[in-house]
Amino acid sequence: MSGEERERDPERENAPAAMEAIRSLRETFWENPEAGHFRKNEGIVDPDEAEKRLQRFAPLLKKAFPETGNGVIESPLLEIPRMQAALKGRYAALSGAGKLPARLYLKCDHALPAAGSVKARGGIYEVLKFAEEVALREGLFAEVENTEKLLSEEARKVFSRYRVAVGSTGNLGLSIGIMSAVLGFSVTVHMSSDAREWKKKLLREKGVLVKEYAGDYQSAVASGRREAGADPFCHFVDDENSLDLFAGYATAGKRISRQLAEKGVRVDARHRLYVTIPCGVGGAPGGITYGLREIFGGDVFCFTAEPVHAPALIAGLASGKGSAVSIKELGIDGITAADGLAVGRPSPLVCRAMRNRLHGCFTVEDEKLFALLALLWETEGIFVEPSAAAGFAGLGYLERGSFPPPDGSSSAVVWATGGSFVPEEEREAYLARGKDALSRLKTE
Ligand SMILES: *Cc1c(COP(=O)(O)O)cnc(C)c1O
């Protein structure tokens, strides 16, 4: 779509064109005409309160996950100049053929400790908050105490009377399952049939009850919700509606602002920040966008990336129908190699929160995800899973909106969301498929 067309009236022109592309499984970009109307302080969650709770729990997390060093579950922010050069040059087709003038960074949530994906941000936070509630209610612990105490035998005994349940395509299950098992909760993960075998195995090894469903992600969630609803001692982690998950994701805003400052990267009206984030139901990218907008206001521009076969959030926002949209009703199958992104409906909470916060959404073909993950491996030696490579595919769109485009003073962050827990064999298979896709690109 040309810039000229969009300038005429984005609201009218853009949405029907995007819906048409979505239905025909073509890659597309939708620009949110309401993103300019964002105001700070229309609060939905308080990321600072969530951050304070995470700080309180740092001693516990340090003991449970020594690999964090200091009990803070955080990932590096890396500049990736070799990947940028490849995306500007020979492999421009993979980034939407933009000029890519901004400095390019990778937010390495694929390497987040404890759960190996972005789900560690929201999932671990929600389980800790629940544990704190139970501990206070049961008189295990006074608010000012060292949280490490909640790893004691006495605490475990109390927690074992409580249950945690979640419906998941995989990564959320890992994050909730691992944290709940550490504390001694009895935990059930309701998995959709497309979830990877190794994720189910890893959870079972940790003592998690994994229930599998023949249907898709939404039916796994619905069963989990039903089962948990009948049990007053059960906490159901609701991926589609949870404010706690959302608040946990939103802490990423302040965390990355500190990392950018440490690198001497400025973000202000003349040094804009652009961020692309893979999206399933929208909780992770929505929460991150929320946190970033709280910090950087109008100087940050956030975008979501979805597979062409599972365009849930873009369909919800572009159609204006939010979570009433189901991709099945649009004739789309939801089948994609991008774990975690294979969902049929966006979260109602996220649709509301993103209305004036998100600048746009784009979709990407699966084959490109593989090519991108192989390219990232070849250029930077970093391995991510297919869904986590989605953010690269939309960099070119950033230059084609009615918002100010990135320039030499801007920074762009591609949010990598999963991969460090992927077993060696699967890695090899992903990389082989990716190399194949790359070589086809070269010869085309
Ligand atoms: C879950 C997930 C996402 C998206 O998160 P949502 O909250 O479902 O939007 C992105 N990437 C990976 C690897 C995930 O597991």
GROMACS .gro file of C-alpha atoms and ligand atoms in nm:
model
  459
    1MET     CA    1   0.000   0.000   0.000
    2SER     CA    2   0.146   0.339  -0.089
    3GLY     CA    3   0.209   0.612   0.168
    4GLU     CA    4  -0.009   0.842  -0.037
    5GLU     CA    5  -0.309   0.619   0.003
    6ARG     CA    6  -0.257   0.597   0.377
    7GLU     CA    7  -0.229   0.974   0.420
    8ARG     CA    8  -0.571   1.026   0.267
    9ASP     CA    9  -0.747   0.861   0.553
   10PRO     CA   10  -0.580   0.579   0.740
   11GLU     CA   11  -0.891   0.486   0.928
   12ARG     CA   12  -1.096   0.424   0.616
   13GLU     CA   13  -0.839   0.296   0.374
   14ASN     CA   14  -0.615   0.091   0.588
   15ALA     CA   15  -0.845  -0.135   0.785
   16PRO     CA   16  -1.047  -0.286   0.497
   17ALA     CA   17  -0.727  -0.347   0.300
   18ALA     CA   18  -0.568  -0.515   0.602
   19MET     CA   19  -0.877  -0.730   0.663
   20GLU     CA   20  -0.876  -0.836   0.299
   21ALA     CA   21  -0.507  -0.933   0.321
   22ILE     CA   22  -0.564  -1.117   0.650
   23ARG     CA   23  -0.844  -1.325   0.497
   24SER     CA   24  -0.633  -1.419   0.198
   25LEU     CA   25  -0.331  -1.510   0.418
   26ARG     CA   26  -0.115  -1.238   0.266
   27GLU     CA   27   0.139  -1.051   0.476
   28THR     CA   28   0.009  -0.712   0.574
   29PHE     CA   29   0.056  -0.408   0.794
   30TRP     CA   30  -0.222  -0.227   0.977
   31GLU     CA   31  -0.158   0.113   1.125
   32ASN     CA   32  -0.360   0.208   1.430
   33PRO     CA   33  -0.524   0.546   1.363
   34GLU     CA   34  -0.580   0.600   1.736
   35ALA     CA   35  -0.220   0.557   1.851
   36GLY     CA   36  -0.165   0.933   1.847
   37HIS     CA   37  -0.437   0.983   2.109
   38PHE     CA   38  -0.246   0.814   2.387
   39ARG     CA   39  -0.241   0.985   2.727
   40LYS     CA   40  -0.032   0.873   3.020
   41ASN     CA   41  -0.205   0.804   3.349
   42GLU     CA   42  -0.504   0.623   3.208
   43GLY     CA   43  -0.381   0.338   3.419
   44ILE     CA   44  -0.486  -0.025   3.388
   45VAL     CA   45  -0.207  -0.177   3.598
   46ASP     CA   46   0.077  -0.032   3.804
   47PRO     CA   47   0.411  -0.164   3.674
   48ASP     CA   48   0.597   0.003   3.962
   49GLU     CA   49   0.399  -0.192   4.218
   50ALA     CA   50   0.477  -0.512   4.027
   51GLU     CA   51   0.845  -0.420   4.013
   52LYS     CA   52   0.850  -0.364   4.391
   53ARG     CA   53   0.699  -0.706   4.448
   54LEU     CA   54   0.961  -0.864   4.221
   55GLN     CA   55   1.232  -0.685   4.420
   56ARG     CA   56   1.087  -0.830   4.741
   57PHE     CA   57   1.101  -1.174   4.588
   58ALA     CA   58   1.459  -1.142   4.461
   59PRO     CA   59   1.606  -1.341   4.756
   60LEU     CA   60   1.364  -1.626   4.686
   61LEU     CA   61   1.431  -1.617   4.311
   62LYS     CA   62   1.805  -1.604   4.369
   63LYS     CA   63   1.790  -1.923   4.572
   64ALA     CA   64   1.548  -2.101   4.336
   65PHE     CA   65   1.724  -1.987   4.017
   66PRO     CA   66   2.093  -1.931   4.097
   67GLU     CA   67   2.156  -1.871   3.726
   68THR     CA   68   1.997  -1.525   3.770
   69GLY     CA   69   2.291  -1.423   3.990
   70ASN     CA   70   2.093  -1.160   4.178
   71GLY     CA   71   1.739  -1.299   4.176
   72VAL     CA   72   1.626  -1.062   3.903
   73ILE     CA   73   1.479  -1.241   3.604
   74GLU     CA   74   1.609  -1.026   3.321
   75SER     CA   75   1.767  -1.067   2.980
   76PRO     CA   76   2.038  -0.875   2.795
   77LEU     CA   77   1.981  -0.607   2.535
   78LEU     CA   78   2.229  -0.655   2.252
   79GLU     CA   79   2.321  -0.448   1.952
   80ILE     CA   80   2.314  -0.668   1.641
   81PRO     CA   81   2.499  -0.481   1.364
   82ARG     CA   82   2.579  -0.790   1.154
   83MET     CA   83   2.213  -0.893   1.141
   84GLN     CA   84   2.123  -0.536   1.054
   85ALA     CA   85   2.372  -0.528   0.768
   86ALA     CA   86   2.231  -0.854   0.630
   87LEU     CA   87   1.874  -0.723   0.654
   88LYS     CA   88   1.972  -0.402   0.478
   89GLY     CA   89   2.163  -0.576   0.205
   90ARG     CA   90   2.127  -0.917   0.058
   91TYR     CA   91   1.831  -1.020   0.273
   92ALA     CA   92   1.630  -0.699   0.252
   93ALA     CA   93   1.326  -0.902   0.148
   94LEU     CA   94   1.313  -1.051   0.498
   95SER     CA   95   1.270  -0.718   0.676
   96GLY     CA   96   1.006  -0.572   0.447
   97ALA     CA   97   1.285  -0.408   0.245
   98GLY     CA   98   1.325  -0.101   0.461
   99LYS     CA   99   1.627   0.130   0.472
  100LEU     CA  100   1.671   0.046   0.843
  101PRO     CA  101   1.843   0.368   0.944
  102ALA     CA  102   1.792   0.316   1.321
  103ARG     CA  103   2.043   0.131   1.538
  104LEU     CA  104   1.917  -0.222   1.577
  105TYR     CA  105   1.900  -0.407   1.909
  106LEU     CA  106   1.776  -0.749   2.014
  107LYS     CA  107   1.594  -0.782   2.346
  108CYS     CA  108   1.700  -1.131   2.447
  109ASP     CA  109   1.393  -1.266   2.625
  110HIS     CA  110   1.461  -1.596   2.448
  111ALA     CA  111   1.729  -1.627   2.717
  112LEU     CA  112   1.525  -1.519   3.018
  113PRO     CA  113   1.627  -1.736   3.314
  114ALA     CA  114   1.386  -1.984   3.474
  115ALA     CA  115   1.155  -2.036   3.177
  116GLY     CA  116   1.347  -1.953   2.857
  117SER     CA  117   1.080  -1.726   2.714
  118VAL     CA  118   0.902  -1.393   2.754
  119LYS     CA  119   0.642  -1.582   2.962
  120ALA     CA  120   0.885  -1.573   3.253
  121ARG     CA  121   0.802  -1.203   3.296
  122GLY     CA  122   0.428  -1.242   3.342
  123GLY     CA  123   0.396  -1.602   3.458
  124ILE     CA  124   0.649  -1.596   3.738
  125TYR     CA  125   0.511  -1.268   3.865
  126GLU     CA  126   0.156  -1.403   3.882
  127VAL     CA  127   0.260  -1.719   4.070
  128LEU     CA  128   0.466  -1.515   4.319
  129LYS     CA  129   0.177  -1.279   4.383
  130PHE     CA  130  -0.053  -1.575   4.449
  131ALA     CA  131   0.207  -1.734   4.679
  132GLU     CA  132   0.233  -1.408   4.873
  133GLU     CA  133  -0.145  -1.394   4.918
  134VAL     CA  134  -0.157  -1.753   5.040
  135ALA     CA  135   0.141  -1.702   5.273
  136LEU     CA  136  -0.013  -1.392   5.432
  137ARG     CA  137  -0.355  -1.555   5.463
  138GLU     CA  138  -0.208  -1.867   5.622
  139GLY     CA  139   0.009  -1.668   5.859
  140LEU     CA  140   0.328  -1.814   5.712
  141PHE     CA  141   0.493  -1.486   5.676
  142ALA     CA  142   0.472  -1.116   5.759
  143GLU     CA  143   0.498  -0.866   5.477
  144VAL     CA  144   0.845  -0.743   5.568
  145GLU     CA  145   1.014  -1.082   5.596
  146ASN     CA  146   1.279  -1.235   5.375
  147THR     CA  147   1.089  -1.406   5.095
  148GLU     CA  148   1.342  -1.691   5.092
  149LYS     CA  149   1.144  -1.826   5.386
  150LEU     CA  150   0.873  -1.930   5.140
  151LEU     CA  151   1.102  -2.204   5.013
  152SER     CA  152   1.097  -2.378   5.354
  153GLU     CA  153   0.943  -2.719   5.419
  154GLU     CA  154   0.675  -2.555   5.630
  155ALA     CA  155   0.575  -2.325   5.345
  156ARG     CA  156   0.579  -2.609   5.093
  157LYS     CA  157   0.342  -2.806   5.309
  158VAL     CA  158   0.094  -2.519   5.309
  159PHE     CA  159   0.135  -2.450   4.936
  160SER     CA  160   0.080  -2.816   4.854
  161ARG     CA  161  -0.281  -2.776   4.967
  162TYR     CA  162  -0.332  -2.515   4.694
  163ARG     CA  163  -0.346  -2.563   4.320
  164VAL     CA  164  -0.241  -2.356   4.026
  165ALA     CA  165  -0.383  -2.423   3.679
  166VAL     CA  166  -0.321  -2.275   3.336
  167GLY     CA  167  -0.415  -2.336   2.973
  168SER     CA  168  -0.122  -2.301   2.736
  169THR     CA  169   0.025  -2.366   2.394
  170GLY     CA  170   0.352  -2.437   2.573
  171ASN     CA  171   0.565  -2.152   2.699
  172LEU     CA  172   0.318  -2.009   2.949
  173GLY     CA  173   0.277  -2.362   3.082
  174LEU     CA  174   0.653  -2.388   3.127
  175SER     CA  175   0.675  -2.060   3.315
  176ILE     CA  176   0.375  -2.122   3.544
  177GLY     CA  177   0.460  -2.490   3.588
  178ILE     CA  178   0.824  -2.435   3.678
  179MET     CA  179   0.757  -2.155   3.928
  180SER     CA  180   0.459  -2.331   4.089
  181ALA     CA  181   0.653  -2.656   4.124
  182VAL     CA  182   0.945  -2.474   4.290
  183LEU     CA  183   0.709  -2.343   4.558
  184GLY     CA  184   0.531  -2.675   4.603
  185PHE     CA  185   0.191  -2.588   4.461
  186SER     CA  186   0.018  -2.875   4.295
  187VAL     CA  187  -0.002  -2.756   3.938
  188THR     CA  188  -0.196  -2.857   3.627
  189VAL     CA  189  -0.111  -2.737   3.277
  190HIS     CA  190  -0.385  -2.780   3.018
  191MET     CA  191  -0.202  -2.812   2.687
  192SER     CA  192  -0.335  -2.786   2.336
  193SER     CA  193  -0.258  -3.074   2.101
  194ASP     CA  194  -0.006  -2.870   1.903
  195ALA     CA  195   0.221  -2.815   2.206
  196ARG     CA  196   0.570  -2.961   2.164
  197GLU     CA  197   0.644  -3.298   2.316
  198TRP     CA  198   0.962  -3.176   2.490
  199LYS     CA  199   0.770  -2.909   2.679
  200LYS     CA  200   0.523  -3.165   2.814
  201LYS     CA  201   0.809  -3.395   2.909
  202LEU     CA  202   1.004  -3.123   3.087
  203LEU     CA  203   0.696  -3.025   3.290
  204ARG     CA  204   0.617  -3.384   3.384
  205GLU     CA  205   0.974  -3.426   3.506
  206LYS     CA  206   0.914  -3.134   3.741
  207GLY     CA  207   0.606  -3.300   3.885
  208VAL     CA  208   0.353  -3.096   3.688
  209LEU     CA  209   0.028  -3.264   3.584
  210VAL     CA  210  -0.002  -3.212   3.207
  211LYS     CA  211  -0.346  -3.261   3.055
  212GLU     CA  212  -0.367  -3.275   2.679
  213TYR     CA  213  -0.657  -3.170   2.461
  214ALA     CA  214  -0.741  -3.280   2.112
  215GLY     CA  215  -0.868  -2.933   2.029
  216ASP     CA  216  -0.690  -2.601   1.999
  217TYR     CA  217  -0.552  -2.360   2.254
  218GLN     CA  218  -0.888  -2.198   2.330
  219SER     CA  219  -1.047  -2.530   2.423
  220ALA     CA  220  -0.753  -2.615   2.653
  221VAL     CA  221  -0.799  -2.281   2.827
  222ALA     CA  222  -1.174  -2.329   2.857
  223SER     CA  223  -1.133  -2.672   3.019
  224GLY     CA  224  -0.873  -2.539   3.259
  225ARG     CA  225  -1.093  -2.247   3.355
  226ARG     CA  226  -1.393  -2.476   3.412
  227GLU     CA  227  -1.201  -2.721   3.626
  228ALA     CA  228  -1.036  -2.452   3.834
  229GLY     CA  229  -1.359  -2.260   3.884
  230ALA     CA  230  -1.504  -2.548   4.081
  231ASP     CA  231  -1.216  -2.551   4.332
  232PRO     CA  232  -1.178  -2.270   4.588
  233PHE     CA  233  -0.816  -2.371   4.655
  234CYS     CA  234  -0.724  -2.340   4.289
  235HIS     CA  235  -0.579  -2.033   4.123
  236PHE     CA  236  -0.639  -2.023   3.750
  237VAL     CA  237  -0.390  -1.820   3.547
  238ASP     CA  238  -0.610  -1.667   3.281
  239ASP     CA  239  -0.394  -1.584   2.981
  240GLU     CA  240  -0.677  -1.388   2.820
  241ASN     CA  241  -0.787  -1.173   3.113
  242SER     CA  242  -0.524  -1.168   3.385
  243LEU     CA  243  -0.417  -0.826   3.511
  244ASP     CA  244  -0.135  -0.986   3.711
  245LEU     CA  245   0.023  -1.142   3.404
  246PHE     CA  246  -0.017  -0.811   3.225
  247ALA     CA  247   0.146  -0.620   3.511
  248GLY     CA  248   0.438  -0.866   3.515
  249TYR     CA  249   0.497  -0.814   3.142
  250ALA     CA  250   0.468  -0.437   3.188
  251THR     CA  251   0.769  -0.426   3.423
  252ALA     CA  252   0.978  -0.474   3.107
  253GLY     CA  253   0.932  -0.102   3.030
  254LYS     CA  254   1.140   0.031   3.316
  255ARG     CA  255   1.385  -0.257   3.293
  256ILE     CA  256   1.472  -0.188   2.930
  257SER     CA  257   1.478   0.190   2.984
  258ARG     CA  258   1.757   0.130   3.233
  259GLN     CA  259   1.943  -0.095   2.988
  260LEU     CA  260   1.913   0.164   2.713
  261ALA     CA  261   2.043   0.435   2.948
  262GLU     CA  262   2.338   0.214   3.047
  263LYS     CA  263   2.430   0.188   2.680
  264GLY     CA  264   2.404   0.564   2.642
  265VAL     CA  265   2.101   0.529   2.415
  266ARG     CA  266   1.873   0.829   2.444
  267VAL     CA  267   1.498   0.815   2.396
  268ASP     CA  268   1.318   1.148   2.357
  269ALA     CA  269   1.131   1.345   2.091
  270ARG     CA  270   1.442   1.359   1.871
  271HIS     CA  271   1.564   1.007   1.948
  272ARG     CA  272   1.266   0.787   1.888
  273LEU     CA  273   1.238   0.424   1.988
  274TYR     CA  274   1.067   0.158   1.773
  275VAL     CA  275   0.985  -0.186   1.909
  276THR     CA  276   0.847  -0.495   1.734
  277ILE     CA  277   0.712  -0.784   1.944
  278PRO     CA  278   0.572  -1.129   1.852
  279CYS     CA  279   0.208  -1.165   1.949
  280GLY     CA  280  -0.029  -1.447   2.044
  281VAL     CA  281  -0.330  -1.346   2.254
  282GLY     CA  282  -0.146  -1.018   2.306
  283GLY     CA  283  -0.064  -1.031   2.677
  284ALA     CA  284   0.313  -1.025   2.646
  285PRO     CA  285   0.342  -0.764   2.368
  286GLY     CA  286   0.051  -0.569   2.519
  287GLY     CA  287   0.206  -0.559   2.864
  288ILE     CA  288   0.546  -0.464   2.726
  289THR     CA  289   0.390  -0.189   2.513
  290TYR     CA  290   0.199  -0.067   2.816
  291GLY     CA  291   0.517  -0.048   3.023
  292LEU     CA  292   0.710   0.126   2.745
  293ARG     CA  293   0.439   0.386   2.688
  294GLU     CA  294   0.427   0.463   3.061
  295ILE     CA  295   0.798   0.546   3.046
  296PHE     CA  296   0.850   0.694   2.701
  297GLY     CA  297   0.501   0.826   2.616
  298GLY     CA  298   0.487   0.959   2.260
  299ASP     CA  299   0.856   0.886   2.190
  300VAL     CA  300   0.809   0.510   2.158
  301PHE     CA  301   0.634   0.327   1.872
  302CYS     CA  302   0.531  -0.034   1.934
  303PHE     CA  303   0.419  -0.296   1.682
  304THR     CA  304   0.307  -0.657   1.705
  305ALA     CA  305   0.407  -0.944   1.476
  306GLU     CA  306   0.179  -1.241   1.404
  307PRO     CA  307   0.188  -1.538   1.166
  308VAL     CA  308  -0.035  -1.505   0.858
  309HIS     CA  309  -0.210  -1.822   0.976
  310ALA     CA  310  -0.288  -1.687   1.324
  311PRO     CA  311  -0.358  -1.313   1.292
  312ALA     CA  312  -0.570  -1.280   1.606
  313LEU     CA  313  -0.481  -0.936   1.740
  314ILE     CA  314  -0.453  -0.762   1.404
  315ALA     CA  315  -0.795  -0.901   1.307
  316GLY     CA  316  -0.946  -0.787   1.637
  317LEU     CA  317  -0.803  -0.436   1.617
  318ALA     CA  318  -0.835  -0.371   1.243
  319SER     CA  319  -1.195  -0.491   1.236
  320GLY     CA  320  -1.276  -0.293   1.549
  321LYS     CA  321  -1.441  -0.603   1.692
  322GLY     CA  322  -1.172  -0.687   1.946
  323SER     CA  323  -1.199  -1.029   2.108
  324ALA     CA  324  -1.533  -1.094   1.936
  325VAL     CA  325  -1.330  -1.184   1.629
  326SER     CA  326  -1.227  -1.542   1.577
  327ILE     CA  327  -0.988  -1.629   1.298
  328LYS     CA  328  -1.184  -1.950   1.238
  329GLU     CA  329  -1.481  -1.736   1.138
  330LEU     CA  330  -1.254  -1.560   0.888
  331GLY     CA  331  -1.170  -1.898   0.738
  332ILE     CA  332  -0.813  -1.907   0.881
  333ASP     CA  333  -0.679  -2.233   1.022
  334GLY     CA  334  -0.445  -2.115   1.299
  335ILE     CA  335  -0.179  -2.365   1.194
  336THR     CA  336   0.172  -2.226   1.231
  337ALA     CA  337   0.518  -2.340   1.341
  338ALA     CA  338   0.533  -2.034   1.566
  339ASP     CA  339   0.467  -2.182   1.912
  340GLY     CA  340   0.285  -1.946   2.139
  341LEU     CA  341   0.141  -1.746   1.852
  342ALA     CA  342  -0.112  -2.008   1.738
  343VAL     CA  343  -0.422  -1.856   1.892
  344GLY     CA  344  -0.762  -1.785   1.744
  345ARG     CA  345  -0.879  -1.487   1.944
  346PRO     CA  346  -0.711  -1.185   2.100
  347SER     CA  347  -0.740  -1.106   2.471
  348PRO     CA  348  -1.024  -0.862   2.548
  349LEU     CA  349  -0.808  -0.691   2.808
  350VAL     CA  350  -0.530  -0.637   2.557
  351CYS     CA  351  -0.763  -0.512   2.282
  352ARG     CA  352  -0.885  -0.245   2.521
  353ALA     CA  353  -0.540  -0.152   2.650
  354MET     CA  354  -0.387  -0.133   2.301
  355ARG     CA  355  -0.655   0.086   2.141
  356ASN     CA  356  -0.452   0.403   2.181
  357ARG     CA  357  -0.112   0.258   2.277
  358LEU     CA  358  -0.008   0.028   1.993
  359HIS     CA  359   0.103   0.190   1.666
  360GLY     CA  360   0.038  -0.107   1.444
  361CYS     CA  361   0.033  -0.477   1.371
  362PHE     CA  362   0.184  -0.683   1.093
  363THR     CA  363   0.175  -1.043   0.979
  364VAL     CA  364   0.451  -1.270   0.851
  365GLU     CA  365   0.474  -1.603   0.668
  366ASP     CA  366   0.614  -1.902   0.856
  367GLU     CA  367   0.886  -1.965   0.598
  368LYS     CA  368   1.028  -1.620   0.669
  369LEU     CA  369   1.046  -1.698   1.041
  370PHE     CA  370   1.276  -1.990   0.965
  371ALA     CA  371   1.488  -1.785   0.725
  372LEU     CA  372   1.518  -1.511   0.987
  373LEU     CA  373   1.618  -1.745   1.268
  374ALA     CA  374   1.886  -1.898   1.046
  375LEU     CA  375   2.013  -1.553   0.949
  376LEU     CA  376   2.033  -1.444   1.313
  377TRP     CA  377   2.228  -1.758   1.390
  378GLU     CA  378   2.466  -1.708   1.097
  379THR     CA  379   2.527  -1.339   1.158
  380GLU     CA  380   2.522  -1.309   1.538
  381GLY     CA  381   2.543  -1.667   1.668
  382ILE     CA  382   2.214  -1.625   1.852
  383PHE     CA  383   1.949  -1.896   1.843
  384VAL     CA  384   1.579  -1.813   1.882
  385GLU     CA  385   1.267  -2.020   1.814
  386PRO     CA  386   1.054  -1.944   1.505
  387SER     CA  387   0.798  -1.722   1.680
  388ALA     CA  388   1.075  -1.517   1.837
  389ALA     CA  389   1.210  -1.413   1.496
  390ALA     CA  390   0.880  -1.256   1.386
  391GLY     CA  391   0.969  -0.901   1.491
  392PHE     CA  392   1.240  -0.871   1.223
  393ALA     CA  393   0.990  -0.918   0.942
  394GLY     CA  394   0.815  -0.585   0.999
  395LEU     CA  395   1.109  -0.346   1.030
  396GLY     CA  396   1.044  -0.208   0.682
  397TYR     CA  397   0.687  -0.113   0.771
  398LEU     CA  398   0.814   0.132   1.032
  399GLU     CA  399   0.918   0.358   0.746
  400ARG     CA  400   0.580   0.347   0.578
  401GLY     CA  401   0.333   0.473   0.835
  402SER     CA  402   0.184   0.817   0.886
  403PHE     CA  403   0.382   0.840   1.214
  404PRO     CA  404   0.739   0.978   1.201
  405PRO     CA  405   0.973   0.717   1.051
  406PRO     CA  406   1.296   0.602   1.216
  407ASP     CA  407   1.608   0.800   1.125
  408GLY     CA  408   1.976   0.791   1.213
  409SER     CA  409   1.903   0.914   1.568
  410SER     CA  410   1.645   0.642   1.635
  411SER     CA  411   1.680   0.300   1.793
  412ALA     CA  412   1.487  -0.010   1.700
  413VAL     CA  413   1.441  -0.310   1.927
  414VAL     CA  414   1.331  -0.649   1.801
  415TRP     CA  415   1.193  -0.845   2.094
  416ALA     CA  416   1.309  -1.208   2.084
  417THR     CA  417   1.064  -1.407   2.293
  418GLY     CA  418   1.177  -1.768   2.322
  419GLY     CA  419   1.434  -2.029   2.233
  420SER     CA  420   1.696  -2.105   2.496
  421PHE     CA  421   1.510  -2.413   2.625
  422VAL     CA  422   1.465  -2.569   2.279
  423PRO     CA  423   1.645  -2.908   2.277
  424GLU     CA  424   1.949  -2.953   2.054
  425GLU     CA  425   1.776  -3.184   1.807
  426GLU     CA  426   1.490  -2.943   1.745
  427ARG     CA  427   1.736  -2.658   1.710
  428GLU     CA  428   1.917  -2.845   1.436
  429ALA     CA  429   1.592  -2.909   1.255
  430TYR     CA  430   1.484  -2.543   1.278
  431LEU     CA  431   1.824  -2.426   1.154
  432ALA     CA  432   1.826  -2.674   0.867
  433ARG     CA  433   1.484  -2.559   0.753
  434GLY     CA  434   1.595  -2.198   0.794
  435LYS     CA  435   1.910  -2.245   0.589
  436ASP     CA  436   1.703  -2.400   0.318
  437ALA     CA  437   1.465  -2.105   0.318
  438LEU     CA  438   1.760  -1.865   0.305
  439SER     CA  439   1.921  -2.034   0.010
  440ARG     CA  440   1.594  -2.026  -0.180
  441LEU     CA  441   1.580  -1.652  -0.115
  442LYS     CA  442   1.931  -1.609  -0.257
  443THR     CA  443   1.848  -1.779  -0.582
  444GLU     CA  444   1.506  -1.625  -0.633
  445LIG     C1  445   0.347  -1.653   2.428
  445LIG     C2  446   0.450  -1.613   2.334
  445LIG     C3  447   0.442  -1.492   2.264
  445LIG     C4  448   0.323  -1.399   2.268
  445LIG     O1  449   0.263  -1.378   2.392
  445LIG     P1  450   0.107  -1.351   2.405
  445LIG     O2  451   0.089  -1.307   2.543
  445LIG     O3  452   0.037  -1.480   2.378
  445LIG     O4  453   0.071  -1.250   2.302
  445LIG     C5  454   0.546  -1.461   2.179
  445LIG     N1  455   0.652  -1.542   2.163
  445LIG     C6  456   0.664  -1.657   2.229
  445LIG     C7  457   0.785  -1.742   2.208
  445LIG     C8  458   0.563  -1.697   2.318
  445LIG     O5  459   0.575  -1.811   2.383
   0.00000   0.00000   0.00000
